[in-house]
Every structure is written in structure tokens, then in C-alpha cells.
Amino acid sequence: MSESPEKKIDTLVEDLNHHLYLYYILSKPEISDAEYDRRYKELEKLETEYPEFKRSDSPTTRVGAPPLDAFESQEHRIPMLSLDNAMNAEELEAFYDRVERFLEKEADYKEAFTFCSEYKFDGVAVSLHYENGEFVRALTRGDGMRGEVITENIKTLRSVPLRLKEIAPPFLEVRGEVLFRKDDFEEFNRKRAEQGEEAFANPRNAASGSLRQLDSSITAKRPLYFYGYGIGAHEGADLPGTHYELMQLISKAGFLVSPLLEKTHDKKELVKVYQKSEQRRESLPFEVDGVVIKLNDLRLSDVLGLKQRSPRYAIAAKFAAAEENTRLLDIKIQVGRTGALTPVAVLEPVQVGGVTVSRATLHNEDEITRKDIRIGDTVVVRRQGDVIPAVVAPVSSLRDGTEKVYIFPDTCPECGSKVVRPEGEAVARCPNLKCPAKMLQRIIHFASRNALDIEGLGTKVIQTLVEKDIICSFADLYRMKPEQISGLEGFGELSAKNLTEAITASKETSLARFIFALGIRHVGERTAKILAQHAGNIETFRTLSEDELLSLREIGPEIASAITSYLGDEEESELLTDLLSFGFTFESETSAGEGEKVLDGLTFVITGTLPDLSRNEAKDLVESAGGRVSSSVSKKTDYLLAGENAGSKLEKAQSAGVKIIDQGEFYELLGL
Ligand code: IVH
């Protein structure tokens, strides 16, 4: 007899939850994402057929619920307090002495003087409620007494178990922080900026903004993680006597906890842990702003009790701030490849989190206006890990009246041309084709790996060649003689010859790479591929009309108009003719109509490290089989090809129900 649907659903839910746990908590997946996806789809299908058997802890409940009109609020059974801070080793030692004095009278002196240290996450505090082991509710910290009910939002976090492992007391509140990991944050912000949306100042704001969504399907798309750091209210739970054991229990119950969890027995050791963990701070995947040090013995912690808003048994030993104040000396404009004018803050050098910062991004004109940043202002500068330093805000209370409102230039600082900023666009651009700054960036792009991939022609060399007036455009590269290069710094006769040979070799390329190399606005690699496939040769490409472009898949009005304005520009056209006069040969392009291919019409996203293929190689394979490669996961993605250390894209694909495959399955699709 075959298994009942109910049993099948039960088995699948447990199996999938187990694999989510292996993936998100232990980072040790045992099945491929494609296999996970297959089982997920099977569960989804069964649940649609037999909704009466759908379980509340089913992974399919994590995609978000209908939007709310407002959040309800609820009182915390036990207030969520804050912590006192120790800003340096002396203050930490003072805390130690304080606790010692308080506990002198207590027995069991040895255990009393064990402290447990863990990271202080720089995220958003939340409280999770479990009834009989089942996740039922989540609250924000709110004012510490009442929080907002954000159950549906929290349910979308894969690192929050919907059912506790190993324990199931009648009631248990797990407290912790929700955060954005640093790399996810960078990628997320980059995408927002690309789409003209306001960037988040830091991962904490991004986490907080994501949790505040009334529409939990938006939260579901954000790569949020939860880390547990303690227990709040509980009923009928058999809890251990020390904080260290409590953290082990939380971990066993299925949560992520601080990777630093260290017991220390004396003052010196404690200070050492604090100082050492500060050094490890940069290498962590998430932001921390200190360590939280808690008395290990929970009974004695109770004896120590609370002050007004904070407990006596714990302290937050803070690290040097990732934000510092400094003076904004000037604003410089950088001109990019497409002529985009980007404002860069010139700062009085300041140490931020251990690194000297003298420049920071200001994003664009609107950000300067919106934040009312003036030259001469004291500004808050922020950096952390790999995050690009940014000016967060001015400290307007410190103004003395000498600050100057910055007037964004209406001419290009490099070539003096009048800049253009079309209505509705955030970015002003220099329209001059011959602008040296713009051309420099265009040449760098032209020679780059995914464009013509000219070996030995990196940014530094190009800068020198432009500075020495050896080249003014990418066409000039093909006019260059080895003698012109061999005298330059870092070059000898042989290296000069190698470079000119590499340049000559670049004339044999694919039409797609060539179109991409031209650096036409909005024409990324994928669009270049589509254009090359459609046109088939460069002459046809040059005659494409707006209507024809609009008839192509994935080419919308914005891209079409950028291409036609490029093609219609007399100077660009002259430059292109000049370039082509050097005799490029293009590998034959497969035209879209040339017979069925295995991946025809399928869109792939590639993420993580594949065992044997570089991303470019995988991409070439997809494209030569008729598929497309996109850089971000959307509803239109057919497959996510995921390797090791896949990050937010994987999550996104999972929540969007995109099929996830590994390299082996990819080969199978290709029939290899
Ligand atoms: S324990 C009585 N442990 O820091 C408070 N808090 O100022 C007990 N935080 O908003 C909190 N990491 O959300 C604790 N490992 C950690 C923490 C941590 C971050 C936050 C917490 C609270 C703030 C306290």
C-alpha cells in the first residue's frame, strides 16, 4: 500500500526543514539545491491537493502572507532591557570589580566568577515565541515594554526554526538579533542604487527597514538572518544553570548563535577576549559593535538583578566605532565611462575602525541635497569591513555658519562641456565623447576581461598611455607602436612587443564582446549578446532602428533609445569607423532563428564557486546552448546554477521558487 498523502506531507516537511537547518544553521548542505527544490515543489503540489494536511511549520509558509494594514503591538512578558556599555578595557575591568563586590557574600565563588563572552550583533533585537515547540509569534523590542507583532515577517527567515529541535516546552521566548550580512548588504545596496532607490546607510538600517515591511513577501526577498543570544519568558522549560549551557541549548534547538562563545575565569583573560575579538571583527560575515559579557551563573545573575533599564550581570564592551566624525573639506567630481558625474567627499583624514579614510562616496547630487551636506560640515563617515566608506549625514548642530552649500557643477570638471541631466534621472552626465576622463574609463572598459580582454592592458598602463598623449581613444590602441611603449615606466622592449601583440590579437573576437566593449550606455554583456545574435554582423548592427530594437526580447525603450542615440551620434560613428578600419574579424554568431538548441529561451543565473567551471566558462556554455545568463534572480529566472558559498542569490531563488541546480545537473541539461 502506498503512503497516505498526509504521511507524505509530514515526511517532506521534516525532510525539507532538516535540509534548511543543514544549509542555514550548520552551513553543511547534504543535498543539491536542485534536489531541495524538487522536493519543495513536490510538497507544494501535495499541499495544493490536500490543503487540510498543510502543516504550520511547512517551508512553503515562508514566502510571505497578505500585507497588513498596520502592525499590532503586544506587551513583553519580561521587559527587553538594554545593556550598559564599557568603552575600553578599564571600564570593563571596573565592571568586573563591581560584580565581584556584589557577589562577595555569595557562596560558590568560583562559578560566580566565570563570565561568558559573545559578539554584540549590530542588528535589530527581536523576541520569538514558541508554544509547545512551535513558532507562534515574533515581537520587535519596541520601547522595551511593548513591541510590534512581526510574526509573518520573521517566518520568512530561513534561519528561524518554525519548530524547535529537541525541546518543546509549553512556552519559550528566544531573544536575539536580526541582521544583514556584510556581503549581502553590499549587493543589496548596489542593486537599489542601480534602480534609483535610496541606499541604506548600513546593514542595521537595512535589517530594520526589512522587518518593518507590512508586506511580508518583501521581507521574504531580503537576505535576513537571526542569531539567538538569550531566553526571555518561559514556562515548563527545563533550563540549565549557566548562560554558556543556555546558548548550547539554543543552538541545539536549531538557532544560529554567536561564533564567539568563550568562558573566562579571571579579569586578565576577560580583557584579552575583548581585545582579541576586536581584531577578528573585520573577518566576520556580519557587523558587530562589541562583545557582550555575561555572568555565567544564572542564579547569581538573578541575585545581582537589574538597574532601571539594564541588568547588573552583563555589559556591552564596545569596539572602536565604525562611524567617526570628520570635516568635509571639499567635494570632487569623478567622471565615469558613461560620463556620469559622481561626487566624492574629500575628508580630513580620520581613523574609522582602524583604517584611515580620506575619501568617501556621496552617491549623487540628490543625496547631497537630501542630506543637506555642506562643504566645511562635520560629517559622520562610516566604513566597515569591505563596505565602501560613505558619508552618512552632516552634524548640523556643529555648524558655525561658514559652511558652504555645494553647487553641483553644470559643466564637466574634466573637459568643461555642459553636463546633461535628463528629467527624472538621478545622474548628471558629460556628453562630450572626447572628454579625457570619460575616454580613459571607456578604454579601461574596452580592454577589460569581459570585453576585449587585452592582456597586460590594465588601468595603470592605460592611465600612463593617456597621460603621455600616446592614446586618446580606444582606436588609438591599434595605432600604437612598440617603440612608443618601451620607454615607459615598467616596460622594456619585450613587454612592449607583448602588449602590442596582445592588442593586435584582440581584433579577433566575438561580435558580442565587441559591442559590449564599445561601452554604450545600458548595454551590458547580455544586451550585447542579444544585439550580436540579432544583427549577425557589425554593419547590420550599425543600422538597427529603434523599432527593430524594441522588437527584441529584453530590450525596452530605455535601452533602445540609448543604442539609437549612440548609433546616431556622428562622433561615435566616426570613432567606430576608425576602430573598424583596423580590420576586426568576428567569430560567427549564432542567430536566434538557427534551429532549436537545448537551452533555447531559458534564463540562468550563476552564483557561488563551481567545482570545475569559472563563471565565464559556465556562461559561455549556457549561451552557446541558446540560453541567457542574467545577473540577478527574478521571476523570469528558469535556473539558478549554484556552486559553493552561494549567497543571497540562492536564498532569493529559493524564495522565488526558481529551480536550483549544481554543476552536475547543469552538465546533464546540456547533455554533456
Ligand atoms: S543580551 C538585558 N547579547 O544589544 C539585555 N544583547 O543594549 C540582554 N545585542 O538591544 C541583551 N548582541 O539586542 C545581548 N550577544 C548579545 C547581543 C545583544 C546584540 C543587543 C540587544 C539589545 C542591545 C542591548
XYZ file of C-alpha atoms and ligand atoms in Angstrom:
696
model
C 0.000 0.000 0.000
C 1.369 3.398 -0.883
C 1.868 6.074 1.785
C -1.054 8.356 2.614
C -0.794 11.990 1.377
C -0.734 13.163 4.985
C 2.212 10.950 5.770
C 3.966 12.041 2.609
C 3.470 15.702 3.541
C 4.770 15.048 7.054
C 7.849 13.290 5.765
C 8.573 16.009 3.220
C 8.149 18.874 5.711
C 10.508 17.227 8.142
C 12.975 16.361 5.462
C 12.984 19.873 3.972
C 13.230 21.536 7.377
C 16.181 19.306 8.156
C 17.892 20.400 4.948
C 17.169 24.064 5.656
C 18.816 23.529 9.023
C 21.858 21.893 7.434
C 22.089 24.761 4.971
C 21.337 27.862 7.050
C 22.460 26.873 10.519
C 25.255 24.382 10.008
C 26.358 25.623 6.539
C 26.755 21.946 5.584
C 24.222 21.117 2.921
C 23.868 17.458 2.094
C 21.693 17.682 -0.980
C 21.972 19.900 -4.022
C 19.761 22.934 -4.242
C 18.097 21.376 -7.250
C 17.189 18.359 -5.202
C 15.863 20.583 -2.434
C 13.867 22.420 -4.981
C 12.444 19.252 -6.449
C 11.260 18.071 -3.028
C 9.911 21.541 -2.243
C 7.851 21.522 -5.436
C 6.558 18.050 -4.624
C 5.456 19.289 -1.210
C 3.850 22.348 -2.731
C 1.894 20.167 -5.102
C 0.695 17.845 -2.346
C -0.303 20.801 -0.190
C -2.361 22.269 -3.011
C -4.093 18.934 -3.486
C -4.588 18.286 0.230
C -4.689 21.668 1.969
C -6.162 20.018 5.055
C -2.794 18.403 5.742
C -0.687 21.535 5.347
C 1.479 21.992 8.438
C 2.196 25.275 10.177
C 5.927 24.565 10.044
C 5.936 23.813 6.338
C 8.755 25.592 4.463
C 6.123 26.740 1.955
C 4.741 29.104 4.618
C 7.915 31.182 4.384
C 7.130 33.070 1.215
C 5.122 35.821 2.900
C 1.478 36.419 3.799
C -1.063 39.023 2.574
C 0.033 42.558 3.521
C -1.107 44.047 6.839
C -2.670 47.492 7.290
C -0.615 48.126 10.419
C 1.377 46.195 12.987
C -0.350 45.271 16.213
C 1.572 45.712 19.395
C 1.912 43.458 22.396
C 3.440 43.712 25.834
C 6.602 41.734 26.537
C 6.106 39.281 29.387
C 9.544 40.310 30.622
C 10.829 43.726 29.507
C 13.566 43.752 26.896
C 16.284 45.767 28.556
C 19.373 47.362 27.174
C 22.951 46.961 28.292
C 25.419 49.285 29.928
C 28.484 49.985 27.845
C 32.179 49.676 28.616
C 34.084 51.777 26.105
C 37.548 50.383 26.886
C 39.485 47.817 28.893
C 39.470 49.969 32.057
C 35.716 50.235 32.040
C 35.457 46.511 31.517
C 37.743 45.897 34.481
C 35.585 48.220 36.545
C 32.547 46.133 35.623
C 34.380 43.009 36.727
C 35.245 44.597 40.074
C 31.676 45.746 40.547
C 30.286 42.262 40.058
C 32.930 40.851 42.371
C 31.980 43.292 45.146
C 28.323 42.458 44.742
C 28.918 38.752 44.974
C 31.448 38.671 47.781
C 28.847 37.399 50.169
C 27.683 34.642 47.871
C 28.786 31.039 48.103
C 30.192 29.172 45.131
C 32.675 31.912 44.430
C 34.451 30.080 41.631
C 31.436 29.561 39.404
C 30.352 33.124 40.119
C 33.478 34.434 38.536
C 33.046 32.762 35.255
C 31.974 35.155 32.554
C 30.721 34.220 29.150
C 31.615 36.488 26.223
C 29.868 36.639 22.866
C 29.612 39.062 19.983
C 27.348 42.054 20.207
C 25.461 41.905 16.938
C 24.769 45.204 15.273
C 21.263 44.322 14.153
C 17.687 44.602 15.344
C 16.529 42.954 18.571
C 13.551 40.608 18.290
C 11.754 38.170 20.501
C 10.441 34.862 19.177
C 7.645 32.975 20.930
C 7.367 29.200 20.812
C 4.409 27.271 22.186
C 4.956 23.564 22.608
C 7.943 23.921 20.346
C 6.026 25.661 17.583
C 6.832 29.170 16.408
C 3.752 31.291 17.088
C 4.749 34.926 17.267
C 7.562 37.437 16.957
C 7.822 40.872 18.525
C 10.192 43.756 17.988
C 11.876 45.226 21.044
C 9.819 48.405 20.680
C 10.227 50.587 23.756
C 11.362 47.576 25.751
C 7.931 47.131 27.351
C 5.776 46.680 24.228
C 6.835 45.527 20.810
C 5.241 45.234 17.403
C 3.991 41.879 16.221
C 6.079 40.905 13.197
C 5.298 37.191 13.075
C 4.783 36.914 9.322
C 7.978 38.790 8.575
C 10.064 36.628 10.883
C 8.562 33.461 9.452
C 10.271 34.236 6.140
C 13.741 33.950 7.739
C 15.110 30.505 6.963
C 17.391 30.664 9.981
C 14.369 30.850 12.315
C 13.109 27.336 13.026
C 9.339 27.031 12.744
C 9.568 24.136 15.166
C 12.238 23.799 17.832
C 14.519 20.829 17.706
C 14.950 18.601 20.750
C 12.800 20.685 23.125
C 9.123 21.644 23.190
C 8.207 23.397 26.454
C 4.710 24.893 26.772
C 6.177 28.379 26.293
C 9.627 29.636 25.423
C 10.816 33.035 24.273
C 14.078 33.120 22.331
C 15.670 36.532 22.042
C 18.233 37.619 19.532
C 19.128 39.880 16.646
C 18.082 40.010 13.049
C 20.825 41.193 10.728
C 22.052 41.587 7.165
C 25.403 40.000 6.405
C 28.005 42.408 5.038
C 28.277 40.927 1.538
C 24.509 40.621 1.170
C 24.227 44.247 2.233
C 26.705 45.477 -0.369
C 24.952 43.609 -3.139
C 21.536 44.697 -1.957
C 22.511 48.364 -1.788
C 24.224 48.236 -5.152
C 21.026 46.932 -6.717
C 18.950 49.608 -5.005
C 21.254 52.324 -6.279
C 21.057 50.812 -9.761
C 17.295 51.022 -9.614
C 17.444 54.611 -8.424
C 16.261 53.680 -4.935
C 17.725 55.241 -1.830
C 20.683 53.337 -0.396
C 20.574 52.130 3.207
C 23.244 53.755 5.362
C 24.316 50.484 6.977
C 23.348 46.827 7.397
C 21.447 47.593 10.604
C 19.163 50.083 8.867
C 18.649 47.631 6.043
C 17.636 44.936 8.538
C 15.342 47.266 10.401
C 13.717 48.545 7.200
C 13.205 44.996 6.001
C 11.479 43.937 9.206
C 9.214 46.942 9.136
C 7.504 45.856 5.928
C 3.768 45.399 6.203
C 4.037 43.131 3.193
C 5.974 40.101 4.385
C 6.576 38.931 0.818
C 9.012 41.860 0.585
C 10.780 40.703 3.744
C 10.930 37.210 2.233
C 13.134 38.570 -0.529
C 15.626 40.140 1.874
C 18.587 38.028 2.979
C 17.984 38.334 6.722
C 19.487 36.131 9.421
C 18.553 35.613 13.052
C 21.121 34.944 15.784
C 19.902 33.941 19.230
C 21.530 35.370 22.373
C 19.198 34.530 25.226
C 15.919 33.280 26.657
C 13.132 35.560 27.825
C 9.933 34.300 29.412
C 9.418 30.552 29.694
C 7.009 28.012 31.131
C 7.724 24.412 31.845
C 11.162 24.559 30.309
C 13.949 22.691 31.970
C 16.676 25.272 31.619
C 20.333 24.876 32.603
C 22.081 26.834 35.316
C 24.610 28.751 33.219
C 24.458 31.113 30.273
C 27.000 29.032 28.369
C 24.801 25.940 28.599
C 21.784 28.034 27.724
C 23.470 29.086 24.496
C 24.224 25.470 23.729
C 20.574 24.691 24.260
C 19.548 27.491 21.903
C 21.984 26.215 19.345
C 20.690 22.645 19.696
C 17.142 23.919 19.361
C 18.051 24.998 15.827
C 19.333 28.568 16.015
C 22.472 30.332 14.952
C 24.391 31.758 17.901
C 27.476 33.911 18.259
C 30.528 32.123 16.847
C 32.401 33.626 19.788
C 31.239 31.981 22.986
C 34.010 31.964 25.487
C 34.129 31.315 29.197
C 36.782 33.147 31.180
C 37.747 32.804 34.802
C 39.703 35.935 35.618
C 39.930 39.596 34.823
C 43.003 39.461 32.593
C 41.592 36.671 30.486
C 38.368 38.578 30.073
C 40.144 41.672 28.794
C 42.144 39.507 26.420
C 38.984 38.030 24.909
C 37.608 41.540 24.401
C 40.773 42.761 22.685
C 41.240 39.664 20.553
C 37.701 39.646 19.299
C 38.079 43.222 18.128
C 40.874 42.042 15.843
C 38.637 39.332 14.434
C 35.827 41.745 13.815
C 36.615 42.529 10.178
C 36.710 38.913 9.129
C 33.206 38.176 10.406
C 30.421 37.916 7.826
C 28.247 40.325 9.819
C 28.745 43.568 11.704
C 29.416 43.530 15.413
C 29.971 46.558 17.580
C 31.441 44.876 20.616
C 31.266 41.848 22.847
C 28.556 41.210 25.393
C 29.926 39.811 28.618
C 27.518 37.986 30.866
C 27.951 36.421 34.249
C 27.780 32.735 33.512
C 25.871 31.570 36.588
C 22.212 32.344 36.032
C 21.142 32.057 39.659
C 23.734 34.599 40.676
C 22.721 36.785 37.787
C 19.280 36.872 39.367
C 20.811 37.808 42.690
C 22.626 40.694 41.035
C 19.382 41.756 39.460
C 18.547 44.806 37.433
C 19.035 48.520 37.467
C 16.444 50.792 35.897
C 16.942 49.825 32.249
C 19.815 47.367 32.297
C 20.997 44.301 34.165
C 23.960 44.329 36.556
C 25.209 40.934 35.447
C 26.098 41.892 31.881
C 27.885 44.586 29.952
C 28.478 45.525 26.332
C 32.215 46.093 25.824
C 32.203 48.220 22.698
C 34.737 48.243 19.867
C 36.098 51.381 18.242
C 33.254 52.897 16.287
C 32.782 52.098 12.614
C 31.442 55.626 12.348
C 33.514 58.682 13.055
C 33.075 62.379 12.660
C 35.388 64.366 10.467
C 35.404 67.502 8.326
C 34.242 67.573 4.783
C 36.965 69.616 3.114
C 35.723 69.508 -0.420
C 33.619 67.671 -2.925
C 35.331 66.389 -6.074
C 33.614 65.086 -9.141
C 34.641 61.841 -10.761
C 33.666 61.274 -14.368
C 32.825 57.691 -15.275
C 32.734 55.722 -18.511
C 29.242 56.787 -19.480
C 30.096 60.339 -18.483
C 28.279 60.012 -15.138
C 29.411 62.657 -12.657
C 29.854 61.094 -9.224
C 30.512 63.328 -6.210
C 33.286 62.145 -3.903
C 33.853 63.603 -0.445
C 37.369 64.818 0.332
C 37.734 64.408 4.076
C 40.119 65.418 6.777
C 41.779 62.004 7.219
C 40.188 60.088 10.051
C 40.672 56.647 11.575
C 37.493 54.671 11.170
C 37.519 51.165 12.641
C 41.315 51.074 12.383
C 41.732 52.383 8.806
C 42.470 55.910 7.613
C 39.702 57.286 5.473
C 40.182 60.437 3.406
C 37.640 59.892 0.626
C 34.094 58.642 0.742
C 31.265 58.330 -1.687
C 28.404 60.803 -1.783
C 26.446 58.778 -4.374
C 24.822 61.567 -6.431
C 23.575 65.142 -6.434
C 20.203 64.291 -4.912
C 21.803 62.536 -1.938
C 23.812 65.681 -1.176
C 20.687 67.806 -1.332
C 18.508 65.359 0.569
C 21.047 65.071 3.393
C 21.894 68.787 3.171
C 25.622 68.129 3.194
C 27.689 71.324 3.042
C 31.388 71.869 2.482
C 33.037 72.563 5.820
C 30.474 70.455 7.663
C 31.419 67.957 10.304
C 30.093 64.767 8.828
C 29.562 61.215 10.016
C 31.696 58.824 7.998
C 31.080 55.146 8.072
C 33.065 52.132 6.985
C 33.044 48.511 7.985
C 34.846 45.570 6.512
C 34.647 45.698 2.775
C 31.927 48.306 2.733
C 32.966 51.397 0.743
C 33.294 54.390 3.099
C 30.290 56.677 2.844
C 29.205 59.998 4.273
C 26.159 59.149 6.354
C 24.995 62.616 7.392
C 26.172 66.064 8.441
C 26.239 67.011 12.115
C 24.285 70.199 11.602
C 24.427 71.172 15.292
C 28.164 71.775 14.861
C 27.776 74.348 12.096
C 29.241 77.791 12.645
C 27.849 79.478 9.571
C 30.973 79.199 7.440
C 29.777 76.025 5.698
C 29.003 76.337 2.044
C 26.127 74.782 0.210
C 27.590 72.703 -2.583
C 26.507 73.655 -6.051
C 26.658 70.682 -8.308
C 28.591 71.705 -11.436
C 26.713 72.252 -14.670
C 29.884 71.719 -16.650
C 32.180 68.722 -16.691
C 35.183 69.423 -14.403
C 37.414 67.487 -16.808
C 36.550 68.980 -20.173
C 34.254 71.913 -19.486
C 31.321 70.586 -21.527
C 27.857 71.446 -20.333
C 26.508 68.459 -18.428
C 23.105 66.976 -19.090
C 20.732 65.594 -16.532
C 17.528 64.394 -18.113
C 14.306 64.836 -16.160
C 13.710 62.003 -13.707
C 17.320 60.787 -13.708
C 19.491 60.924 -10.616
C 22.736 61.204 -12.530
C 24.231 64.131 -14.448
C 26.476 63.251 -17.377
C 29.187 64.771 -19.510
C 28.037 64.408 -23.124
C 31.442 65.059 -24.694
C 32.740 61.974 -26.423
C 36.276 63.276 -26.300
C 36.203 64.114 -22.593
C 39.569 62.706 -21.434
C 38.242 61.396 -18.125
C 35.367 59.642 -19.801
C 37.552 58.251 -22.561
C 40.019 56.929 -20.019
C 37.223 54.954 -18.364
C 35.953 53.808 -21.744
C 39.371 52.488 -22.711
C 39.658 50.685 -19.375
C 36.296 49.087 -20.063
C 37.230 48.297 -23.664
C 40.296 46.304 -22.590
C 38.688 44.642 -19.559
C 38.240 40.922 -19.097
C 34.654 40.546 -20.243
C 35.140 42.978 -23.108
C 38.176 42.564 -25.409
C 40.260 41.045 -22.621
C 43.590 42.561 -23.637
C 46.318 41.043 -21.530
C 48.725 43.477 -19.939
C 46.486 46.469 -20.588
C 45.266 47.294 -17.115
C 44.119 50.566 -15.602
C 47.605 51.806 -14.660
C 49.047 51.247 -18.136
C 46.061 52.904 -19.785
C 46.376 55.872 -17.438
C 50.010 56.296 -18.398
C 49.269 55.995 -22.105
C 46.546 58.632 -21.869
C 48.646 60.944 -19.696
C 51.547 60.735 -22.151
C 49.175 61.504 -25.004
C 50.046 58.246 -26.700
C 46.372 57.385 -26.959
C 43.179 59.470 -26.814
C 40.671 56.776 -27.730
C 40.483 53.023 -27.947
C 41.053 53.203 -31.705
C 44.478 54.708 -30.968
C 45.485 51.464 -29.268
C 45.730 49.834 -32.680
C 47.973 52.609 -33.967
C 50.457 52.204 -31.173
C 53.986 51.023 -31.996
C 56.148 49.077 -29.525
C 58.732 51.917 -29.603
C 56.176 54.278 -28.118
C 55.707 51.989 -25.132
C 59.133 50.526 -24.457
C 60.454 53.701 -22.833
C 57.602 53.943 -20.361
C 57.966 53.053 -16.724
C 57.653 49.330 -16.183
C 58.168 48.493 -19.849
C 61.085 47.069 -21.777
C 61.338 46.042 -25.373
C 59.896 42.617 -24.826
C 56.945 43.723 -22.711
C 56.185 46.500 -25.208
C 56.140 43.957 -28.011
C 53.931 41.628 -25.958
C 51.458 44.399 -25.319
C 51.152 45.417 -28.959
C 50.763 41.773 -29.888
C 48.001 41.332 -27.338
C 46.294 44.401 -28.768
C 46.543 43.023 -32.283
C 45.211 39.665 -31.093
C 42.152 41.394 -29.653
C 40.964 42.107 -33.182
C 39.829 38.524 -33.365
C 36.859 38.429 -31.072
C 33.151 37.820 -30.943
C 30.696 40.430 -32.102
C 29.023 40.353 -28.704
C 32.243 41.142 -26.864
C 32.985 43.885 -29.360
C 29.587 45.538 -28.926
C 29.929 45.262 -25.174
C 33.436 46.779 -25.356
C 32.097 49.901 -27.053
C 30.696 50.934 -23.678
C 27.270 52.002 -24.888
C 25.110 53.112 -22.032
C 22.757 50.386 -20.747
C 24.396 47.807 -22.982
C 25.702 45.166 -20.641
C 27.015 41.799 -21.682
C 23.607 40.220 -22.073
C 22.207 43.010 -24.211
C 25.357 42.946 -26.311
C 24.808 39.226 -26.838
C 21.217 39.768 -27.924
C 22.264 42.536 -30.283
C 25.046 40.438 -31.765
C 22.773 37.459 -32.264
C 20.136 39.562 -33.897
C 22.391 41.615 -36.119
C 24.818 38.853 -37.031
C 27.423 41.337 -38.243
C 28.684 44.775 -37.359
C 27.310 46.514 -40.443
C 23.761 45.389 -39.684
C 24.258 46.355 -36.046
C 25.076 49.899 -37.133
C 21.806 50.219 -38.996
C 19.434 48.963 -36.276
C 16.395 51.172 -35.880
C 14.584 51.913 -32.658
C 11.549 49.888 -33.747
C 13.669 46.937 -34.639
C 15.461 47.147 -31.308
C 12.174 47.335 -29.458
C 11.047 44.152 -31.138
C 13.901 42.250 -29.492
C 13.389 40.356 -26.284
C 14.503 42.172 -23.179
C 15.166 45.443 -24.939
C 12.933 48.135 -23.554
C 12.545 51.779 -24.563
C 15.373 52.990 -22.345
C 17.963 50.618 -23.793
C 16.650 51.075 -27.337
C 16.927 54.816 -27.100
C 20.439 54.627 -25.643
C 21.517 52.433 -28.555
C 19.921 54.583 -31.240
C 21.383 57.719 -29.773
C 24.776 56.011 -29.793
C 24.344 54.819 -33.375
C 23.047 58.202 -34.495
C 25.884 60.155 -32.916
C 28.216 61.423 -35.592
C 31.336 61.450 -33.457
C 30.682 57.983 -32.073
C 30.121 56.778 -35.580
C 33.443 58.241 -36.744
C 35.211 56.618 -33.814
C 33.647 53.268 -34.639
C 34.581 53.551 -38.322
C 38.110 54.423 -37.292
C 38.234 51.408 -34.982
C 36.862 49.023 -37.592
C 39.400 50.226 -40.131
C 41.999 48.164 -38.246
C 40.354 45.002 -39.521
C 38.420 43.184 -36.836
C 37.223 39.659 -37.500
C 34.253 38.367 -35.602
C 33.573 34.742 -34.838
C 30.303 33.714 -36.397
C 27.355 34.500 -34.172
C 24.556 32.041 -33.763
C 21.442 33.782 -34.855
C 18.323 33.271 -32.813
C 16.491 31.503 -35.580
C 19.185 28.935 -36.308
C 17.448 25.756 -35.182
C 16.455 24.579 -31.741
C 19.051 24.449 -29.013
C 18.798 22.704 -25.669
C 18.637 25.849 -23.574
C 16.644 27.962 -26.026
C 14.568 30.560 -24.218
C 15.897 29.638 -20.768
C 17.378 32.171 -18.393
C 20.129 31.218 -15.964
C 21.701 32.942 -13.009
C 25.106 31.694 -11.892
C 26.290 32.044 -8.309
C 28.963 30.686 -5.990
C 32.078 28.766 -6.973
C 31.541 25.836 -9.314
C 33.872 22.848 -8.979
C 35.415 22.977 -12.474
C 33.983 25.948 -14.306
C 34.666 29.626 -13.972
C 31.580 31.822 -14.173
C 32.597 32.935 -17.612
C 33.006 29.382 -18.812
C 29.614 28.399 -17.440
C 28.139 31.451 -19.054
C 29.656 30.600 -22.415
C 28.203 27.107 -22.129
C 24.726 28.463 -21.399
C 24.901 30.919 -24.225
C 26.297 28.549 -26.773
C 23.362 26.264 -25.974
C 20.940 29.089 -26.680
C 20.281 30.194 -23.092
C 20.686 33.556 -21.465
C 22.594 34.491 -18.333
C 21.226 37.143 -16.056
C 22.966 38.737 -13.096
C 20.016 38.726 -10.754
C 17.307 36.300 -9.785
C 13.772 37.241 -10.743
C 10.518 35.526 -11.563
C 11.810 35.138 -15.092
C 14.823 33.087 -13.992
C 14.490 29.459 -15.026
C 17.551 28.031 -13.313
C 19.995 29.108 -10.656
C 23.296 27.360 -11.257
C 24.814 27.386 -7.789
C 28.255 26.426 -6.603
C 29.885 26.608 -3.220
C 29.423 29.646 -0.983
C 26.383 30.787 -2.897
C 24.968 33.777 -1.027
C 21.857 35.854 -1.279
C 21.012 34.787 -4.810
C 20.460 31.270 -3.595
C 18.041 32.440 -0.963
C 16.296 34.630 -3.415
C 15.970 31.755 -5.842
C 14.604 29.538 -3.118
C 12.013 32.031 -2.077
C 11.097 32.771 -5.684
C 10.726 29.044 -6.338
C 13.426 29.115 -9.007
C 14.892 25.737 -9.903
C 18.353 25.366 -8.408
C 20.942 23.109 -9.986
C 24.547 22.206 -9.334
C 27.302 21.705 -11.860
C 26.492 18.015 -12.394
C 22.873 18.740 -13.141
C 23.930 21.563 -15.406
C 26.066 19.161 -17.429
C 23.094 16.817 -17.622
C 20.896 19.578 -19.004
C 23.491 20.262 -21.641
C 23.716 16.593 -22.434
C 27.423 16.568 -21.534
S 21.979 40.292 25.780
C 19.413 42.682 29.126
N 23.565 39.644 23.856
O 22.272 44.867 22.392
C 19.767 42.763 27.723
N 22.270 41.601 23.600
O 21.937 47.192 24.577
C 20.320 41.460 27.312
N 22.601 42.729 21.478
O 19.090 45.642 22.005
C 20.786 41.527 25.946
N 24.066 41.308 20.641
O 19.500 43.370 21.065
C 22.666 40.527 24.288
N 25.017 38.890 22.220
C 24.122 39.776 22.648
C 23.729 40.880 21.884
C 22.802 41.784 22.390
C 23.387 42.424 20.434
C 21.732 43.922 21.533
C 20.378 43.644 22.100
C 19.960 44.908 22.777
C 21.243 45.659 22.900
C 21.489 45.914 24.353
